[in-house]
Tab-separated table of C-alpha atoms and ligand atoms in Angstrom:
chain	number	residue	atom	x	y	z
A	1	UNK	CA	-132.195	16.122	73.716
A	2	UNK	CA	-129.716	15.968	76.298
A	3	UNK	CA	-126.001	17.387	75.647
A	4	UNK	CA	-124.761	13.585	75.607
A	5	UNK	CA	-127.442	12.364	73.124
A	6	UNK	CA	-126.624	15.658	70.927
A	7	UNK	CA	-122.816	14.423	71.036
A	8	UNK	CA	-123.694	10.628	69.852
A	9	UNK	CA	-125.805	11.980	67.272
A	10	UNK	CA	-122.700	13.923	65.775
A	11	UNK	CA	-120.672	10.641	66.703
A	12	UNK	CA	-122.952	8.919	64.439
A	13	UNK	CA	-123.177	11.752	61.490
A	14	UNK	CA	-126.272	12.715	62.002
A	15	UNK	CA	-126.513	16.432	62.185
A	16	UNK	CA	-126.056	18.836	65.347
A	17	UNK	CA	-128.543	19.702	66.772
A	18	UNK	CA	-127.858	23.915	67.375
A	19	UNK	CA	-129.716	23.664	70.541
A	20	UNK	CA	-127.289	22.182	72.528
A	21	UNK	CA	-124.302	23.151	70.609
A	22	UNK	CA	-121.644	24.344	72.932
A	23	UNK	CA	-121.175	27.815	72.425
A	24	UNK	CA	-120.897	31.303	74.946
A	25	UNK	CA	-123.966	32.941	75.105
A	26	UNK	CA	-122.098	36.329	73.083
A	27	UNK	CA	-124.880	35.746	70.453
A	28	UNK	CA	-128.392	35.781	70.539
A	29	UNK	CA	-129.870	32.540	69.620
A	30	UNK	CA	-130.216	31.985	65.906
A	31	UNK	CA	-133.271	31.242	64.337
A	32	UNK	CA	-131.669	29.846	60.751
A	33	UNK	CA	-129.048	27.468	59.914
A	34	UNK	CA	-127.711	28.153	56.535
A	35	UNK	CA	-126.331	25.219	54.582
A	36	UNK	CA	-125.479	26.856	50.943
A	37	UNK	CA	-124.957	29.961	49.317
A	38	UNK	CA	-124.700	31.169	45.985
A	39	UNK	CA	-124.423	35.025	45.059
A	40	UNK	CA	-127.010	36.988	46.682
A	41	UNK	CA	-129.165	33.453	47.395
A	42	UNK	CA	-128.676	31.620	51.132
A	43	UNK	CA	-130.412	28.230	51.604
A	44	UNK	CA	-131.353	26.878	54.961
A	45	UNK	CA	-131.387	23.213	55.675
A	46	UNK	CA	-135.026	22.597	55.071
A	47	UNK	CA	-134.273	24.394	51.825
A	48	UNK	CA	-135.873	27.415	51.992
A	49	UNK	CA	-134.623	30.073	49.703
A	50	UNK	CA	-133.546	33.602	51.167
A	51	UNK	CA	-132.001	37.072	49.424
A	52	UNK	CA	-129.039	37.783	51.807
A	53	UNK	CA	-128.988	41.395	52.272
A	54	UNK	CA	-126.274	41.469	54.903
A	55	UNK	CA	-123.760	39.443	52.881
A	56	UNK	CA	-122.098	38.195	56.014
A	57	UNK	CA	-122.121	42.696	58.087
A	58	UNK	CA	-120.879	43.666	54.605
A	59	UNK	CA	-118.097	40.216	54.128
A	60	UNK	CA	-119.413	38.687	51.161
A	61	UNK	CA	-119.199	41.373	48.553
A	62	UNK	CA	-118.721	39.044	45.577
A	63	UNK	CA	-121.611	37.405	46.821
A	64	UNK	CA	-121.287	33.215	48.343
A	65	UNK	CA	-119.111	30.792	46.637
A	66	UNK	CA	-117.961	32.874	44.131
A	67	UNK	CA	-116.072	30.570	41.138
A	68	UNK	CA	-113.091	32.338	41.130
A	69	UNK	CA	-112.571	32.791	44.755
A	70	UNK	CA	-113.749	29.239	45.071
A	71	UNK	CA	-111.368	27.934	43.363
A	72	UNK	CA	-108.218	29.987	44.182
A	73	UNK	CA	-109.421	28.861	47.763
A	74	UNK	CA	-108.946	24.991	46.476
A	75	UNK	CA	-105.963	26.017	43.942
A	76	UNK	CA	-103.786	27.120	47.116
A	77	UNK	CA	-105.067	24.672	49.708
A	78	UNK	CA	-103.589	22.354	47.584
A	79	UNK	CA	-100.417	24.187	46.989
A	80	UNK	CA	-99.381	25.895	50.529
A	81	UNK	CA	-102.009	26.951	53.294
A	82	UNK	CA	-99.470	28.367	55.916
A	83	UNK	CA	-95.846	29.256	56.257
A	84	UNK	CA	-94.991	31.940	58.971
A	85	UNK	CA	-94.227	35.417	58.756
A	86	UNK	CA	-90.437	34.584	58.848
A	87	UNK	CA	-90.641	33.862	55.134
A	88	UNK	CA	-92.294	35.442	52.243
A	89	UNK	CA	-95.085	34.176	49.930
A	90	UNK	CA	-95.825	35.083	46.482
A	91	UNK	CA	-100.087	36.172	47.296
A	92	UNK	CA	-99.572	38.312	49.970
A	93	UNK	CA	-96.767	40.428	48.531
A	94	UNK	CA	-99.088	40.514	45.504
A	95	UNK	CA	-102.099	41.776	47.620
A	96	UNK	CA	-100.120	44.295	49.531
A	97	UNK	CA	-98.973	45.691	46.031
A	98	UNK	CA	-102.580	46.051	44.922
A	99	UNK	CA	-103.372	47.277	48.051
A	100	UNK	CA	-100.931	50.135	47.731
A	101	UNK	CA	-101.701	50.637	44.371
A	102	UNK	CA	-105.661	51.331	45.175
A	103	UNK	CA	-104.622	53.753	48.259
A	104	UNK	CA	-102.912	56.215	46.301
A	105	UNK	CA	-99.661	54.464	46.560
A	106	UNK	CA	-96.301	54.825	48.795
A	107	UNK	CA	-97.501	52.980	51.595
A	108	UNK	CA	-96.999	49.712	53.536
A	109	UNK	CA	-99.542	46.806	54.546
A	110	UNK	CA	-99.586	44.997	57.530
A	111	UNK	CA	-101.774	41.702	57.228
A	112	UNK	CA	-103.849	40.050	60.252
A	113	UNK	CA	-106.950	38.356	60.741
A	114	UNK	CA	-109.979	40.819	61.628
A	115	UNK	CA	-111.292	43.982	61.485
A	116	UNK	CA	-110.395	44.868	65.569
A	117	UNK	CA	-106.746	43.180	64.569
A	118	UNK	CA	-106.430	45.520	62.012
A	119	UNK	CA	-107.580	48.250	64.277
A	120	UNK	CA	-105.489	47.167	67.070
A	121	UNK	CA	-102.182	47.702	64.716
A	122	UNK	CA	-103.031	50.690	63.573
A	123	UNK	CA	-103.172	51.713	67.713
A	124	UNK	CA	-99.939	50.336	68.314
A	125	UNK	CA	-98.324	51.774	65.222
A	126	UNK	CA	-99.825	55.541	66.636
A	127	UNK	CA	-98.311	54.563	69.732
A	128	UNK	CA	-95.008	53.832	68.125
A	129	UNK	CA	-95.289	56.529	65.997
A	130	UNK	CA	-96.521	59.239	68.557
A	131	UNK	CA	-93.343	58.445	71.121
A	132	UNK	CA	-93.289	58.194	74.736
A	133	UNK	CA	-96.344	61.283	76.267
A	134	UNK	CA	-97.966	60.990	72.475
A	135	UNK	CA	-100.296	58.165	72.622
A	136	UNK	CA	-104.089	59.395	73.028
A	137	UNK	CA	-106.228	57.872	70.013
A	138	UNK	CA	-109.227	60.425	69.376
A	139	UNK	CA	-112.304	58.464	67.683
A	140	UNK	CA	-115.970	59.615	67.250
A	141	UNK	CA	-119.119	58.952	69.520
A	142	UNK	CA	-121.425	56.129	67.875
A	143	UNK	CA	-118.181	54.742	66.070
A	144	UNK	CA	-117.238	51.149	66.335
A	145	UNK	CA	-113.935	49.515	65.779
A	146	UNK	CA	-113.965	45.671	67.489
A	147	UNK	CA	-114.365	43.612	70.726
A	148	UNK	CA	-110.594	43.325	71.653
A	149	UNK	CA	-110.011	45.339	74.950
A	150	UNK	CA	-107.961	48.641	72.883
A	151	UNK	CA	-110.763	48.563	69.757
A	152	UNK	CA	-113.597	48.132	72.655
A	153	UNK	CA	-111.885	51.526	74.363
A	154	UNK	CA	-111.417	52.910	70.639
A	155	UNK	CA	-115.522	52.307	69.932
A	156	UNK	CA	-117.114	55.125	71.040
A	157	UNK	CA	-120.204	53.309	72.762
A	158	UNK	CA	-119.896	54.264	76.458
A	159	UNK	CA	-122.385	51.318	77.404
A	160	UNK	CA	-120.530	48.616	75.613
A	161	UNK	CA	-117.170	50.049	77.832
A	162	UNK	CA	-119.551	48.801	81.145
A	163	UNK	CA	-118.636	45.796	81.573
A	164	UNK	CA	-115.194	45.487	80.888
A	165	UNK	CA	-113.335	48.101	83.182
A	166	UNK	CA	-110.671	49.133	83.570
A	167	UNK	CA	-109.777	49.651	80.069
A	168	UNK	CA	-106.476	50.514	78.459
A	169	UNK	CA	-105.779	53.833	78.802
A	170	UNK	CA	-105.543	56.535	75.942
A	171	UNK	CA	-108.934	56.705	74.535
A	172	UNK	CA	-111.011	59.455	74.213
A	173	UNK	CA	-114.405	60.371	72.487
A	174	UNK	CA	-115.563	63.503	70.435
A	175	UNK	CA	-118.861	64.153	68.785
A	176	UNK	CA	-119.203	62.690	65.137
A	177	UNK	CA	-119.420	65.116	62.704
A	178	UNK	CA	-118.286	67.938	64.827
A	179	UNK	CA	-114.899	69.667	63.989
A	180	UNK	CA	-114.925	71.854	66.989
A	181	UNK	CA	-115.145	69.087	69.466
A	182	UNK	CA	-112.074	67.593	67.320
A	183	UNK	CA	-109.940	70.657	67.718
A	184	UNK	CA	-110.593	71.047	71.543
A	185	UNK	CA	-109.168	67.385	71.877
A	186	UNK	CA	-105.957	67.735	70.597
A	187	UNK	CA	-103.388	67.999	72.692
A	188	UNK	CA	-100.331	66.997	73.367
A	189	UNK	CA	-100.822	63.513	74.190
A	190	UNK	CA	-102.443	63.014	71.001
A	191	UNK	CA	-100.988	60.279	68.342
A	192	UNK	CA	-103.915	59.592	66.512
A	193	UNK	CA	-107.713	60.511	65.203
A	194	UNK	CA	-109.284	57.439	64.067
A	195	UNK	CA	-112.852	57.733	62.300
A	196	UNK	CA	-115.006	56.179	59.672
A	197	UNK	CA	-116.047	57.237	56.523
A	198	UNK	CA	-119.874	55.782	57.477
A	199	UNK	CA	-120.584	54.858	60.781
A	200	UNK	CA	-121.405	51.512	60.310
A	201	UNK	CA	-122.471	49.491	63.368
A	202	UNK	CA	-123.554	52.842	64.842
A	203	UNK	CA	-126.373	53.168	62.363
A	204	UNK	CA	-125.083	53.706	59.424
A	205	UNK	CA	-124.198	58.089	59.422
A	206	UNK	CA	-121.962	59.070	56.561
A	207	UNK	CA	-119.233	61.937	57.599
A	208	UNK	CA	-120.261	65.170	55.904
A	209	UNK	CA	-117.055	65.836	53.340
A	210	UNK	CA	-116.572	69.403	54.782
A	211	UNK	CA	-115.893	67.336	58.055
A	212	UNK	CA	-113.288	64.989	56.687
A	213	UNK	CA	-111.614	67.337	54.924
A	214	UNK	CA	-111.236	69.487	58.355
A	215	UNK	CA	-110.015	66.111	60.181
A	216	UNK	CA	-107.179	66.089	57.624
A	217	UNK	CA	-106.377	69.859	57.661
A	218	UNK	CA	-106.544	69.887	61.861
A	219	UNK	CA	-104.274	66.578	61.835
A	220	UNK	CA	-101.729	68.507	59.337
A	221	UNK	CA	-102.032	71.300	61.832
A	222	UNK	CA	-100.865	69.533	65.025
A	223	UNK	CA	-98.692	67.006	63.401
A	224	UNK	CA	-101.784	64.147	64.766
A	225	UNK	CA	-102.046	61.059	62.221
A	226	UNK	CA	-105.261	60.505	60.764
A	227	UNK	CA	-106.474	56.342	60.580
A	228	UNK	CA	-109.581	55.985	58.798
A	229	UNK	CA	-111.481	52.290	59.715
A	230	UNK	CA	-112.578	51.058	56.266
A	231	UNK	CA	-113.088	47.780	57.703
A	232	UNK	CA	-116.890	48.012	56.720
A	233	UNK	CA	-116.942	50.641	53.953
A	234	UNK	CA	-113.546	49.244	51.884
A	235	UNK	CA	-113.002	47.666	49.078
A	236	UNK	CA	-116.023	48.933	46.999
A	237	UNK	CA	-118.726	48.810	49.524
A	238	UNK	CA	-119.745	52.646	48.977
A	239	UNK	CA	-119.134	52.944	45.403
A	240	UNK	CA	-115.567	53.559	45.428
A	241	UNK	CA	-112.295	51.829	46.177
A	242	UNK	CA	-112.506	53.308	50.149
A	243	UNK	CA	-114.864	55.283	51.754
A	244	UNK	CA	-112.476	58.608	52.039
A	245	UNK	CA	-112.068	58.495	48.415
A	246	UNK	CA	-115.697	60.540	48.547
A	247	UNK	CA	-114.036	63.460	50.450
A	248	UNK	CA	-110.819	63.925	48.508
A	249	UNK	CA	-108.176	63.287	51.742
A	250	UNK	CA	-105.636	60.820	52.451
A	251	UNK	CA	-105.155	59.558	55.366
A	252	UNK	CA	-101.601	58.831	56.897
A	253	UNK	CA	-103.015	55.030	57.627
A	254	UNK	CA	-105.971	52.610	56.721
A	255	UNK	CA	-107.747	49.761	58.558
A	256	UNK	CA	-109.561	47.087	56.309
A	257	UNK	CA	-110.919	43.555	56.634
A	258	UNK	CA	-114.827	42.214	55.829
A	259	UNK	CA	-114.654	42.501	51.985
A	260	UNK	CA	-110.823	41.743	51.585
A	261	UNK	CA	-111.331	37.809	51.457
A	262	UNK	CA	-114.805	37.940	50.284
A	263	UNK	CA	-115.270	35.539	53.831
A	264	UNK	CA	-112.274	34.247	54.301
A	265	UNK	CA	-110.558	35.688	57.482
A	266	UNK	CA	-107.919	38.227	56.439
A	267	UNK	CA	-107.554	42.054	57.873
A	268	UNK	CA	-104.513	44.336	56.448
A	269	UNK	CA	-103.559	47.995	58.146
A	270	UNK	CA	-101.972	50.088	55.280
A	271	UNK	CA	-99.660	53.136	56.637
A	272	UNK	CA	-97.691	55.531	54.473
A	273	UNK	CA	-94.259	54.185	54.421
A	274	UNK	CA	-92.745	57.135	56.731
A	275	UNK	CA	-95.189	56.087	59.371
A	276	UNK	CA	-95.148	52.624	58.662
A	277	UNK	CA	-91.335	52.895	59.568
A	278	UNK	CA	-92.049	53.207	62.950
A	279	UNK	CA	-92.564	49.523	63.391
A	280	UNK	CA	-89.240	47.499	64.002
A	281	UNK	CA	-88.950	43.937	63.596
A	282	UNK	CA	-90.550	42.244	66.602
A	283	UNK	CA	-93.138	45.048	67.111
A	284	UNK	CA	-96.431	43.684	66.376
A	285	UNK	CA	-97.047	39.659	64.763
A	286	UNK	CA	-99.736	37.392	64.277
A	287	UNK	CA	-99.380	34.227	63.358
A	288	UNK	CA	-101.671	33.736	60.270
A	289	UNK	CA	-101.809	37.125	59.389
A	290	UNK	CA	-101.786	36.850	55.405
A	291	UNK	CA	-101.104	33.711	55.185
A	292	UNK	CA	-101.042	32.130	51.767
A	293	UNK	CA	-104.839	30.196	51.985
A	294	UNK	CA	-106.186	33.998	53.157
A	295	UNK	CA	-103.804	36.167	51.161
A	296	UNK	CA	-104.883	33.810	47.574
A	297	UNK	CA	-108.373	34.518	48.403
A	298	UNK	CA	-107.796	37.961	48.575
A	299	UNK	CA	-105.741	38.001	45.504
A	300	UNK	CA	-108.719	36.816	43.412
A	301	UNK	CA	-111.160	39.183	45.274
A	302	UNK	CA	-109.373	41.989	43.999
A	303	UNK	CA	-108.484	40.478	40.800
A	304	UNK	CA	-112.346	39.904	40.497
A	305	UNK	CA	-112.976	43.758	41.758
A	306	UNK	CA	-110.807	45.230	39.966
A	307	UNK	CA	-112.325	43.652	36.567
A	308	UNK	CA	-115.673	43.862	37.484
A	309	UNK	CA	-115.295	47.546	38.214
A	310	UNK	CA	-117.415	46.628	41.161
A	311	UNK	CA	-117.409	49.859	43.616
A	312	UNK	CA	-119.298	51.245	40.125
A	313	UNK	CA	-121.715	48.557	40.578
A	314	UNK	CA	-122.367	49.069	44.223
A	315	UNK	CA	-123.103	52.883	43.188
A	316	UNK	CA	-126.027	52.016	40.791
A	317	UNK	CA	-127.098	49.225	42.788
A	318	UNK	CA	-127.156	51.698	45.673
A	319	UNK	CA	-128.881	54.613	43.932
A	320	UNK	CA	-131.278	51.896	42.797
A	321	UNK	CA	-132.137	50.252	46.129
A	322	UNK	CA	-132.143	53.679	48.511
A	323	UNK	CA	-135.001	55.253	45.407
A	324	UNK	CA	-136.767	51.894	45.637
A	325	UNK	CA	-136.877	52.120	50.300
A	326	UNK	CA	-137.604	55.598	50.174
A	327	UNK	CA	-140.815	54.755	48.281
A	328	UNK	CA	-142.512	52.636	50.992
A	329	UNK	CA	-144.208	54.494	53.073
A	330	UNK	CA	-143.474	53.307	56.012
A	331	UNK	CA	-139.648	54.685	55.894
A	332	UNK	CA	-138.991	58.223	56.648
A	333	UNK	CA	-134.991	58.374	55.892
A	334	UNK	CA	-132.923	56.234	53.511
A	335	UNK	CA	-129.210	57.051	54.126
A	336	UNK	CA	-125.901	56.037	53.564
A	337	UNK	CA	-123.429	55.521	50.437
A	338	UNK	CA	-123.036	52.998	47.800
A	339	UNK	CA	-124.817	49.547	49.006
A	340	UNK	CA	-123.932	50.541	52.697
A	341	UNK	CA	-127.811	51.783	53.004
A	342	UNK	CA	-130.258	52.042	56.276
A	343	UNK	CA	-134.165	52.755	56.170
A	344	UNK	CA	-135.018	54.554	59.388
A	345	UNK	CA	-138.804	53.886	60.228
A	346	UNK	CA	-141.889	55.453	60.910
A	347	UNK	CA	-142.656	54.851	64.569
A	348	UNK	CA	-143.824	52.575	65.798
A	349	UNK	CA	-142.413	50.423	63.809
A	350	UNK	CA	-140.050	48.059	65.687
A	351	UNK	CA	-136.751	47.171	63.004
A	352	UNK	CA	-135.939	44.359	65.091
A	353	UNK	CA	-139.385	42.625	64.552
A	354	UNK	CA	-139.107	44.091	60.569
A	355	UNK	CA	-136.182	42.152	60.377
A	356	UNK	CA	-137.556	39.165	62.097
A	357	UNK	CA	-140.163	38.882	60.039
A	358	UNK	CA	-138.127	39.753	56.668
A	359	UNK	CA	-136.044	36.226	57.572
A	360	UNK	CA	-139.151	34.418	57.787
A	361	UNK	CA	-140.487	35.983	54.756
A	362	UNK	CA	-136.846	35.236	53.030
A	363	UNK	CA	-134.890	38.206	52.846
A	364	UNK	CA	-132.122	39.055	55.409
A	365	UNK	CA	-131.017	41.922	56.926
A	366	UNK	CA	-130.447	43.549	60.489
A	367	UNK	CA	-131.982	46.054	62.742
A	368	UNK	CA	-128.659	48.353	62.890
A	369	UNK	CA	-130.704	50.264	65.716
A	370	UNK	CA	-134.375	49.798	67.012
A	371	UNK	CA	-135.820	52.121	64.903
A	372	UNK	CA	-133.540	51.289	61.441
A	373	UNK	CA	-132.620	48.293	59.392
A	374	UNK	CA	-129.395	47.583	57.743
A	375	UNK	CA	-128.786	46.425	54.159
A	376	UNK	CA	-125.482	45.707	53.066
A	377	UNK	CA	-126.270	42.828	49.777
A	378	UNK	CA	-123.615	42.015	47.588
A	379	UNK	CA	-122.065	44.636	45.302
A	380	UNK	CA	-122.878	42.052	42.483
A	381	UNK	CA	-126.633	41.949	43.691
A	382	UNK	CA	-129.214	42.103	40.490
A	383	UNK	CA	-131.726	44.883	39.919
A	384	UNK	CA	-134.002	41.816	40.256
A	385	UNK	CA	-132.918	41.035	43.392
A	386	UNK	CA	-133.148	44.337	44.412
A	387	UNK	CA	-136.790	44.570	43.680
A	388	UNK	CA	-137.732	41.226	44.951
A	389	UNK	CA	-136.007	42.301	48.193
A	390	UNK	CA	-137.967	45.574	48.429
A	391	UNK	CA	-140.955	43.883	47.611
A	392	UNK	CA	-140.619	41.449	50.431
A	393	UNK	CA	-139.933	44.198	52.636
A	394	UNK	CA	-143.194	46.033	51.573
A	395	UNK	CA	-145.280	42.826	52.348
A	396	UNK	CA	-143.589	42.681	55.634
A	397	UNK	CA	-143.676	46.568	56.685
A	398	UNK	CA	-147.216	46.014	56.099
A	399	UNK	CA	-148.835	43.534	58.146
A	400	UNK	CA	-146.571	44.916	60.724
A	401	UNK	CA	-148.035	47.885	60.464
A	402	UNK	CA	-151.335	46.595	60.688
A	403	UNK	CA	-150.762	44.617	63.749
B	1	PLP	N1	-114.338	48.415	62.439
B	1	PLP	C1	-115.539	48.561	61.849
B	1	PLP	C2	-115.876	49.850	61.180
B	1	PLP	C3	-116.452	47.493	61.837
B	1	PLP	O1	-117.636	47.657	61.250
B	1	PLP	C4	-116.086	46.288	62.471
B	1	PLP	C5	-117.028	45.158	62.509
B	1	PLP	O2	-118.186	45.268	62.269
B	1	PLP	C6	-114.828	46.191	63.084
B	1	PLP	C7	-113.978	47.274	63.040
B	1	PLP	C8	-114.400	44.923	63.762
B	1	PLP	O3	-114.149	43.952	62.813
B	1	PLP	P1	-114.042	42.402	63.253
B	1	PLP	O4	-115.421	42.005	63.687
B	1	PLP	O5	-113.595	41.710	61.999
B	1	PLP	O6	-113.058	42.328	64.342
């Protein structure tokens, strides 16, 4: 169909046709159109049923169209979707507050739209922070922290840099889990480490505690702030409230976004308030950074949450679904923490095929690397669902296998 019949057919409200939507090419072509969701359930537009085991890269942690999220969506879209950050609304001071509240307290929230927008504040605020000849933001090979020019410098994939030279200055990379390398990069011109608790998009590596708790000890040391990038692991995601919370330190600030609106777009940096003072009016801005529509949705997430005692659910779901991947026998490591999980497998397995073939079999999830897949489910997911997902998986790891 050419791109002018494709446009009549919308004209006439018939449906797109994805083939000759117009989108960049920054996306591999999807296979799947989803129509519907319901908890841990997609459903494509021929209706085929599918277990969504990526909820979103870790978004949808309440699972799709949650009721109460649903309907605090509709609730405030019929109240007040936007005012700017010149005046103040009621659900984002609320948010902010619970926000504190779950970080240990005496801190401040900045609210924006994304993961690398939260990221990208927490930079500036170093920056701010650090002075004039203190600037340098220290993160960890195989981290990742966004696509905007700063967050791509921040992400400690060399061969995603490529591409996009020159860079802003005052980046630098260290090796993950290694305190040594840490302490030989601080110098002077040093504002900031930044690090995840589980390297997410870089396979899914959890920090070893002992190394955490160094990061925060050698940032006490040489007066360097330490940002943790909980955009992935927050809000529950590895069975508790943020992923640091496993290692006993607390970090001067805190990036978050994916879980925080349960899908709708809403990113918040949290600083304690002495660092957090660094920012002067006219600093940083976004426009619809927690605005009410985002910041309501929010609200109820965390209402929800906090209720639910969800992180507790993602750690028996978790324990549950690494016991039941570390059965099959064609995976050889199950790591990660709370439902933030990835199989590594036997070679010659290909994970990008595996997870090809799980979609067509019904059961999503990503090859985080070529050799591991990715689950990331809802924290509400069932121990059914867990064992129908596995199950599929086995069926699929085996003709594979055999092919
Ligand atoms: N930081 C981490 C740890 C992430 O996993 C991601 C996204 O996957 C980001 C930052 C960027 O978030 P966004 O895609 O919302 O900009």
């Amino acid at each position: 169909m050419s791109p002018l019949a494709a446009v009549h057919r919308l004209a006439t409200g018939a449906p797109a046709d994805l083939e000759h939507c117009p989108f960049m090419p920054t996306y591999a072509a999807p296979t799947v159109q989803f129509v519907r969701g319901q908890g841990t359930i997609l459903w494509d537009r021929d209706g085929n049923r599918y277990l969504d085991f990526l909820a979103g890269l870790a978004v949808v942690s309440l699972g799709h169209a949650h009721p109460e999220v649903a309907e605090a969506i509709a609730r405030q879209a019929h109240t007040l979707v936007h005012v700017s950050n010149l005046f103040a609304t009621e659900p984002a001071c609320e948010v902010a507050l619970t926000l504190d509240r779950l970080l240990g307290g005496g801190g401040q929230v900045f609210f924006c739209n994304s993961g690398a927008e939260a990221n990208e504040a927490a930079i500036k605020l170093a920056r701010k922070w650090g002075g004039r000849g203190r600037y340098a933001v220290v993160s960890a090979y195989g981290s990742f922290h966004g696509r905007t020019l700063a967050t791509l410098h921040a992400t400690g994939q060399p061969q995603k840099h490529e591409a996009f030279q020159p860079l802003p200055e005052g980046f630098r990379h260290v090796a993950w889990n290694d305190l040594g390398a840490l302490d030989d990069a601080l110098d002077s011109s040093v504002a900031a480490v930044l690090l995840e608790p589980v390297q997410g998009e870089g396979g899914v590596h959890p920090a070893d505690e002992a190394y955490f708790r160094g990061v925060r000890r050698l940032c006490d040391e040489r007066g360097v702030l330490f940002m943790v990038d909980e955009v992935q692991t927050g809000l529950g995601r590895t069975g508790r409230w943020f992923g640091h919370q496993h290692f006993d330190v607390v970090p001067d600030v805190v990036t978050m976004a994916k879980a925080l609106g349960n899908g709708m777009p809403i990113g918040a940096c949290w600083a304690r308030r002495d660092v957090a003072g660094a920012f002067e009016p006219g600093d940083h801005a976004t426009t619809y950074g927690g605005q009410p529509l985002a910041a309501a949705a929010a609200r109820a997430v965390l209402k929800v949450m906090e209720r639910e005692n969800v992180p507790a659910r993602a750690t028996t779901a978790g324990a549950q679904l690494r016991d039941r991947l570390a059965s099959l026998p064609q995976v050889r490591e199950v790591r990660g923490l709370g439902l933030l999980v990835a199989a590594e497998l036997e070679p010659p397995l290909d994970a990008r095929r595996v997870a090809a073939g799980s979609l067509r079999a019904g059961l999503v999830v990503n090859a985080v690397s070529p050799s591991a897949l990715r689950f990331a489910p809802p924290l509400m997911v069932s121990d059914g669902e867990i064992d129908e997902a596995v199950t599929i998986l086995a069926q699929v790891l085996a003709e594979e296998e055999i092919r």
